[in-house]
Amino acid sequence: MIAVLTALAVCALIAPGVIKVLGTRGFYVLALAPLGGLIWVLSHWPGSDRAPAMQTITWVPSLHMDIVMRMDTLSAILSVLILGVGTLVLCYCAHYFDDARPRVQVFGGEMVAFAAAMFGLVTSDNMLVLYIFWELTTVLSFMLVGFYRIRATARRSATQALLVTTFGGLAMLVGIIMLGERTGSYLLSDLVANPPSAGVYVDIAVVLLLIGALSKSAIVPFHFWLPGAMAAPTPVSAYLHAAAMVKAGVYLVARLAPAFAPLLSWQVLVIGLGSVTMVLGGWRSLRELDLKLILAFGTVSQLGFMTVLVGMGDAIVAMAGLTMLVAHALFKASLFMVVGIIDHATGTRDIRKLARLGHRLPVLAVTAAVAGASMAGLPFTFGFVGKETAFGSVWETGSLQPWQRDTVDIVLLIGSIITFAYTCRFLWGAFGRKLRPLPSRAVAKMHPPTPMFLFSPILLAALGVVSGFISGWIGHWFEPYAETLPDYGHELEHLAMWHGWGLPVYFSIVVIVGGTVLFLVVRALRERIFSFKPLINADRIYDATLRGADTLSLMMTRNTQRGSLPVTQGIILCTAIILPTTMLFLGSRDRLEASGFESATQAVIAGIMAAAALATVVLRNRLAATLTVGITGYGCGALFALYGAPDLALTQFLVETLTLVIFVLVLRKLPAEPEPRHATAFKPLRALIGLAFGVSIVLIGLFAAAARTGQPVSIDLPAAAYDFGHGANAVNVLLVDIRAWDTLGEVSVLIVAATGVASMVFRNRRFGAAPRVADATRLYGPNHDDDDDPIPPDRTTWLLGSEFRDPRHRSMVLEATTRLIFPTMVVLSVYFFYAGHNSPGGGFAGGLTMGLALVLRYLAGGRYELGEALPVEPGTFLGAGLLISASTAVASMFLGAPALSSAVFEITVPVLGHIKLVTALFFDLGIYLIVIGLVLDVLRSLGARLDVEGPDAPEAGSTVAEAVAARRAGDR
């Protein structure tokens, strides 16, 4: 299973290149991947005499995120549909598209990726991993439905499908977590084998799961997105909306039915809404004039039918559900392909513009008739076998009360009558003569399809008939799943074309007669029957909901975000004060114990921090206020050191120092004090909000500490850090092993922040390293500094870049000190990096130390000195660091450890001897490089770039030629 999934993923990646080289014939090459997967599934079909095949990859055990794949009968049936129909659809694409333009190249990769996501979905036993594949199908569906992105209808339909199915997926995720936490396992097989006891909690969780399943399978009230998705190319409709994506919800219902079918909430949602969907979808199809929309609403109807059958929780009814599941994929995919050929040949799908097409394309007409016969449930087709089995099994099921099962069977009978009617309407609308002596204009100008274009729909239609004759043999493949459901005292009946005279036969006769009459009535009186607009329309409700959400968001934005940073921050802080404090005192927290204030040193440090905070409020000088804010940060670091946390103290001191430097770099471009016109009368209010926020944070922290009843996890951290993370420094092990995923996300945010700052400062060019002395020499000449004063040839300089600074801004003491201290800081930085896994330090602290060394070089020597210190583009450090950190996840898995966790490997070096290395070292190396790149980017953006004054000044990072040109322009 892992190999099949990997092969499909690799094929999806190379698909654009294959189609670019081979043209549309490259789709045949892409079809080999799902075809190979299909062969593997058929050769490893799970039988009733052996346990389902399982594969497990340990990923994140603490989060129950192990990749567990399981191939049982239900998974195998869906896999055959996904891979088999996917193969034929890709072959169909080779003739559907006229050229291999770039969008078609990407389309091929998206189709194969969708097959991979669906295969992963139906074979995932871990519900959390299943959810990941579930959402991948949603995203890929969005991209495929929006293929014609220049069309407003395609964009709207893609967005609609995305919003509806994502909403359902999020609800399903909550249900998964609820059931996983209640049962203690996130495996579907465990959940079905040992379902939790019924109750309100379980009912809510099951309803949330069903919201995800019903939205994915377009069950009322989520049915409206599927007809809208017909804006996609026909291959997408034939695959996603006939055989694959819309079956995901039906699959989930079938998977959970053995455990939850007896629940009342399950029966109301699955059986009730499924029955309504079957009738409503079929009736809506009778209104439509577009061939694809007729099939789309017919698909909605059939999905309701299948949901009822697989969700009833009866073994015999489930056999009918699986039969309809397979039959629907065969006939509906074939019919969608037929519509695509008609559209491709005539340029229209409107049944009012099509006439006598059956005379011009007899092979296509016969193909559609055969597939339509299976859809209508006519004898000698697999659809007939499923419908007959459904009528008989539902009538006798013991899973419902007698009046309930009779009602459901009558509803299914009515839905089948409507299905027969819209099948006739589809065939008549596409191929009928319609009392016209000559073909319509669209048909007259058509070009006939090639034989290979007809191959896929013909094969699918033929399989729908062949499957009917071998239904008994196919039924043996379905029975292992049916045996997981109760039979309610009825012996499991094998599938067959004919079971003798009985209720199913009489129902079929009623369907044929009633469907024919309904078709004729609708054909004759359609304008009268459908002249009115439906009172309730799901599309209009969806649009009204979006408009209401837009209005609400605009109202909230207008009242909370007025363009003033102080107002916005005040609203955030007030919310953070009022809401948690109110909930705290309304809740059950009634115990408060203050502990840990046993040292007088703490009181002294706290007093200094409070005085600095108060001074910040009253000071008018910006720089002085910034420095007093820094005192509070250094005080916090001192408290960390006092409590025995040297790692935190070191990091706090380094971060606080770097933050002060960044503030100073920005403040030097601002006036020393705010102008009088910027003065505000709300300073006392701001001080009050700040004081209240601080008090509330302290209170919440004290209550939280007092609420602890168990032993804190911090007691076990040192031992766990050494045993599992192979390091004695628990703080560093937390960052690079236990919380490595969180750390990777945080450094990614840092990279985004650095990019955002640089993008705002560098309006024209984002790239480039800081300028070097050689650039300044070519720009200004060898004996000129920034103010064009001659530089004496015998002047002693400690730093190269300082030659180009105004002498008034130079400090010989600072330059000499920098010359001496810089190498020491670099060595200290490397020491912190290497020693951090067992001693105070780490990649973050080492990177900050190296960053402060660069800051010192910049402050002492200017922007040219920064270029001499590290003449490398910051983006190189940022990208390399992120790549190294992310690659550690893969490296750990190859060494047998979970992703982004520490794995140990030992090597012997001739000179150094036996060396024991931990993969966390390389993760820390990535952090080290990212922090250096971040500091370098900040210095280049807020330092070197802001040093350049004047509209004609060259921009940092520009080429020498551009700088010289800008200089000459300024001289002129």
PDB file of N, CA, C and O in Angstrom, residues 761-792:
ATOM      1  N   VAL A 761      10.838  47.580   3.343  1.00  0.00           N
ATOM      2  CA  VAL A 761      11.956  48.525   3.268  1.00  0.00           C
ATOM      3  C   VAL A 761      12.523  48.594   1.853  1.00  0.00           C
ATOM      4  O   VAL A 761      12.770  49.650   1.303  1.00  0.00           O
ATOM      5  N   PHE A 762      12.701  47.414   1.233  1.00  0.00           N
ATOM      6  CA  PHE A 762      13.225  47.343  -0.128  1.00  0.00           C
ATOM      7  C   PHE A 762      12.044  47.336  -1.084  1.00  0.00           C
ATOM      8  O   PHE A 762      11.497  46.286  -1.405  1.00  0.00           O
ATOM      9  N   ARG A 763      11.658  48.485  -1.521  1.00  0.00           N
ATOM     10  CA  ARG A 763      10.454  48.569  -2.353  1.00  0.00           C
ATOM     11  C   ARG A 763      10.713  48.087  -3.772  1.00  0.00           C
ATOM     12  O   ARG A 763       9.794  47.650  -4.453  1.00  0.00           O
ATOM     13  N   ASN A 764      11.967  48.182  -4.227  1.00  0.00           N
ATOM     14  CA  ASN A 764      12.270  47.836  -5.613  1.00  0.00           C
ATOM     15  C   ASN A 764      12.950  46.479  -5.751  1.00  0.00           C
ATOM     16  O   ASN A 764      12.615  45.696  -6.626  1.00  0.00           O
ATOM     17  N   ARG A 765      13.910  46.218  -4.876  1.00  0.00           N
ATOM     18  CA  ARG A 765      14.668  44.968  -4.967  1.00  0.00           C
ATOM     19  C   ARG A 765      14.697  44.324  -3.597  1.00  0.00           C
ATOM     20  O   ARG A 765      14.984  44.960  -2.600  1.00  0.00           O
ATOM     21  N   ARG A 766      14.430  43.020  -3.554  1.00  0.00           N
ATOM     22  CA  ARG A 766      14.382  42.309  -2.279  1.00  0.00           C
ATOM     23  C   ARG A 766      15.705  41.612  -1.968  1.00  0.00           C
ATOM     24  O   ARG A 766      16.016  41.310  -0.844  1.00  0.00           O
ATOM     25  N   PHE A 767      16.540  41.358  -2.979  1.00  0.00           N
ATOM     26  CA  PHE A 767      17.675  40.474  -2.787  1.00  0.00           C
ATOM     27  C   PHE A 767      18.962  41.267  -2.686  1.00  0.00           C
ATOM     28  O   PHE A 767      19.005  42.468  -2.897  1.00  0.00           O
ATOM     29  N   GLY A 768      20.033  40.548  -2.378  1.00  0.00           N
ATOM     30  CA  GLY A 768      21.360  41.160  -2.353  1.00  0.00           C
ATOM     31  C   GLY A 768      21.931  41.211  -0.957  1.00  0.00           C
ATOM     32  O   GLY A 768      21.221  41.363   0.033  1.00  0.00           O
ATOM     33  N   ALA A 769      23.271  41.112  -0.861  1.00  0.00           N
ATOM     34  CA  ALA A 769      23.954  41.227   0.418  1.00  0.00           C
ATOM     35  C   ALA A 769      24.259  42.692   0.696  1.00  0.00           C
ATOM     36  O   ALA A 769      24.048  43.572  -0.147  1.00  0.00           O
ATOM     37  N   ALA A 770      24.724  42.955   1.913  1.00  0.00           N
ATOM     38  CA  ALA A 770      25.106  44.330   2.252  1.00  0.00           C
ATOM     39  C   ALA A 770      26.288  44.753   1.381  1.00  0.00           C
ATOM     40  O   ALA A 770      27.125  43.924   0.992  1.00  0.00           O
ATOM     41  N   PRO A 771      26.408  46.060   1.047  1.00  0.00           N
ATOM     42  CA  PRO A 771      27.500  46.512   0.179  1.00  0.00           C
ATOM     43  C   PRO A 771      28.856  46.328   0.855  1.00  0.00           C
ATOM     44  O   PRO A 771      28.980  46.411   2.070  1.00  0.00           O
ATOM     45  N   ARG A 772      29.894  46.118   0.033  1.00  0.00           N
ATOM     46  CA  ARG A 772      31.239  45.897   0.542  1.00  0.00           C
ATOM     47  C   ARG A 772      32.134  47.096   0.242  1.00  0.00           C
ATOM     48  O   ARG A 772      31.758  48.017  -0.496  1.00  0.00           O
ATOM     49  N   VAL A 773      33.345  47.057   0.803  1.00  0.00           N
ATOM     50  CA  VAL A 773      34.287  48.162   0.625  1.00  0.00           C
ATOM     51  C   VAL A 773      34.658  48.319  -0.843  1.00  0.00           C
ATOM     52  O   VAL A 773      34.799  49.438  -1.353  1.00  0.00           O
ATOM     53  N   ALA A 774      34.787  47.216  -1.561  1.00  0.00           N
ATOM     54  CA  ALA A 774      35.119  47.304  -2.988  1.00  0.00           C
ATOM     55  C   ALA A 774      34.033  48.052  -3.753  1.00  0.00           C
ATOM     56  O   ALA A 774      34.328  48.831  -4.667  1.00  0.00           O
ATOM     57  N   ASP A 775      32.761  47.844  -3.379  1.00  0.00           N
ATOM     58  CA  ASP A 775      31.679  48.577  -4.024  1.00  0.00           C
ATOM     59  C   ASP A 775      31.778  50.062  -3.721  1.00  0.00           C
ATOM     60  O   ASP A 775      31.594  50.900  -4.603  1.00  0.00           O
ATOM     61  N   ALA A 776      32.093  50.384  -2.464  1.00  0.00           N
ATOM     62  CA  ALA A 776      32.215  51.802  -2.102  1.00  0.00           C
ATOM     63  C   ALA A 776      33.390  52.451  -2.807  1.00  0.00           C
ATOM     64  O   ALA A 776      33.326  53.622  -3.202  1.00  0.00           O
ATOM     65  N   THR A 777      34.479  51.720  -2.987  1.00  0.00           N
ATOM     66  CA  THR A 777      35.652  52.275  -3.662  1.00  0.00           C
ATOM     67  C   THR A 777      35.331  52.614  -5.106  1.00  0.00           C
ATOM     68  O   THR A 777      35.692  53.675  -5.620  1.00  0.00           O
ATOM     69  N   ARG A 778      34.631  51.718  -5.787  1.00  0.00           N
ATOM     70  CA  ARG A 778      34.262  51.992  -7.170  1.00  0.00           C
ATOM     71  C   ARG A 778      33.208  53.084  -7.264  1.00  0.00           C
ATOM     72  O   ARG A 778      33.111  53.776  -8.268  1.00  0.00           O
ATOM     73  N   LEU A 779      32.429  53.251  -6.212  1.00  0.00           N
ATOM     74  CA  LEU A 779      31.359  54.241  -6.242  1.00  0.00           C
ATOM     75  C   LEU A 779      31.875  55.630  -5.899  1.00  0.00           C
ATOM     76  O   LEU A 779      31.594  56.604  -6.599  1.00  0.00           O
ATOM     77  N   TYR A 780      32.647  55.734  -4.801  1.00  0.00           N
ATOM     78  CA  TYR A 780      33.089  57.049  -4.316  1.00  0.00           C
ATOM     79  C   TYR A 780      34.529  57.382  -4.662  1.00  0.00           C
ATOM     80  O   TYR A 780      34.957  58.522  -4.534  1.00  0.00           O
ATOM     81  N   GLY A 781      35.329  56.423  -5.035  1.00  0.00           N
ATOM     82  CA  GLY A 781      36.749  56.661  -5.226  1.00  0.00           C
ATOM     83  C   GLY A 781      37.515  56.215  -4.000  1.00  0.00           C
ATOM     84  O   GLY A 781      36.969  56.099  -2.901  1.00  0.00           O
ATOM     85  N   PRO A 782      38.811  55.980  -4.143  1.00  0.00           N
ATOM     86  CA  PRO A 782      39.584  55.410  -3.027  1.00  0.00           C
ATOM     87  C   PRO A 782      39.802  56.368  -1.879  1.00  0.00           C
ATOM     88  O   PRO A 782      40.072  55.930  -0.775  1.00  0.00           O
ATOM     89  N   ASN A 783      39.704  57.672  -2.077  1.00  0.00           N
ATOM     90  CA  ASN A 783      40.032  58.634  -1.024  1.00  0.00           C
ATOM     91  C   ASN A 783      38.847  59.517  -0.664  1.00  0.00           C
ATOM     92  O   ASN A 783      38.997  60.698  -0.416  1.00  0.00           O
ATOM     93  N   HIS A 784      37.654  58.965  -0.660  1.00  0.00           N
ATOM     94  CA  HIS A 784      36.476  59.744  -0.301  1.00  0.00           C
ATOM     95  C   HIS A 784      35.641  58.971   0.688  1.00  0.00           C
ATOM     96  O   HIS A 784      35.498  57.753   0.597  1.00  0.00           O
ATOM     97  N   ASP A 785      35.105  59.696   1.644  1.00  0.00           N
ATOM     98  CA  ASP A 785      34.146  59.089   2.559  1.00  0.00           C
ATOM     99  C   ASP A 785      32.772  59.641   2.225  1.00  0.00           C
ATOM    100  O   ASP A 785      32.581  60.289   1.203  1.00  0.00           O
ATOM    101  N   ASP A 786      31.793  59.407   3.092  1.00  0.00           N
ATOM    102  CA  ASP A 786      30.409  59.728   2.763  1.00  0.00           C
ATOM    103  C   ASP A 786      30.165  61.216   2.588  1.00  0.00           C
ATOM    104  O   ASP A 786      29.241  61.606   1.889  1.00  0.00           O
ATOM    105  N   ASP A 787      30.992  62.065   3.241  1.00  0.00           N
ATOM    106  CA  ASP A 787      30.754  63.507   3.079  1.00  0.00           C
ATOM    107  C   ASP A 787      31.759  64.124   2.130  1.00  0.00           C
ATOM    108  O   ASP A 787      31.971  65.331   2.120  1.00  0.00           O
ATOM    109  N   ASP A 788      32.427  63.279   1.313  1.00  0.00           N
ATOM    110  CA  ASP A 788      33.344  63.726   0.277  1.00  0.00           C
ATOM    111  C   ASP A 788      34.568  64.463   0.823  1.00  0.00           C
ATOM    112  O   ASP A 788      35.252  65.167   0.096  1.00  0.00           O
ATOM    113  N   ASP A 789      34.859  64.315   2.121  1.00  0.00           N
ATOM    114  CA  ASP A 789      36.089  64.885   2.655  1.00  0.00           C
ATOM    115  C   ASP A 789      37.256  63.959   2.332  1.00  0.00           C
ATOM    116  O   ASP A 789      37.114  62.730   2.455  1.00  0.00           O
ATOM    117  N   PRO A 790      38.411  64.515   1.941  1.00  0.00           N
ATOM    118  CA  PRO A 790      39.551  63.640   1.628  1.00  0.00           C
ATOM    119  C   PRO A 790      39.973  62.855   2.858  1.00  0.00           C
ATOM    120  O   PRO A 790      39.928  63.347   3.983  1.00  0.00           O
ATOM    121  N   ILE A 791      40.396  61.588   2.653  1.00  0.00           N
ATOM    122  CA  ILE A 791      40.855  60.740   3.748  1.00  0.00           C
ATOM    123  C   ILE A 791      42.383  60.751   3.729  1.00  0.00           C
ATOM    124  O   ILE A 791      42.995  60.396   2.720  1.00  0.00           O
ATOM    125  N   PRO A 792      43.010  61.199   4.797  1.00  0.00           N
ATOM    126  CA  PRO A 792      44.480  61.185   4.822  1.00  0.00           C
ATOM    127  C   PRO A 792      45.013  59.794   4.595  1.00  0.00           C
ATOM    128  O   PRO A 792      44.505  58.828   5.164  1.00  0.00           O
TER     129      PRO A 792
END
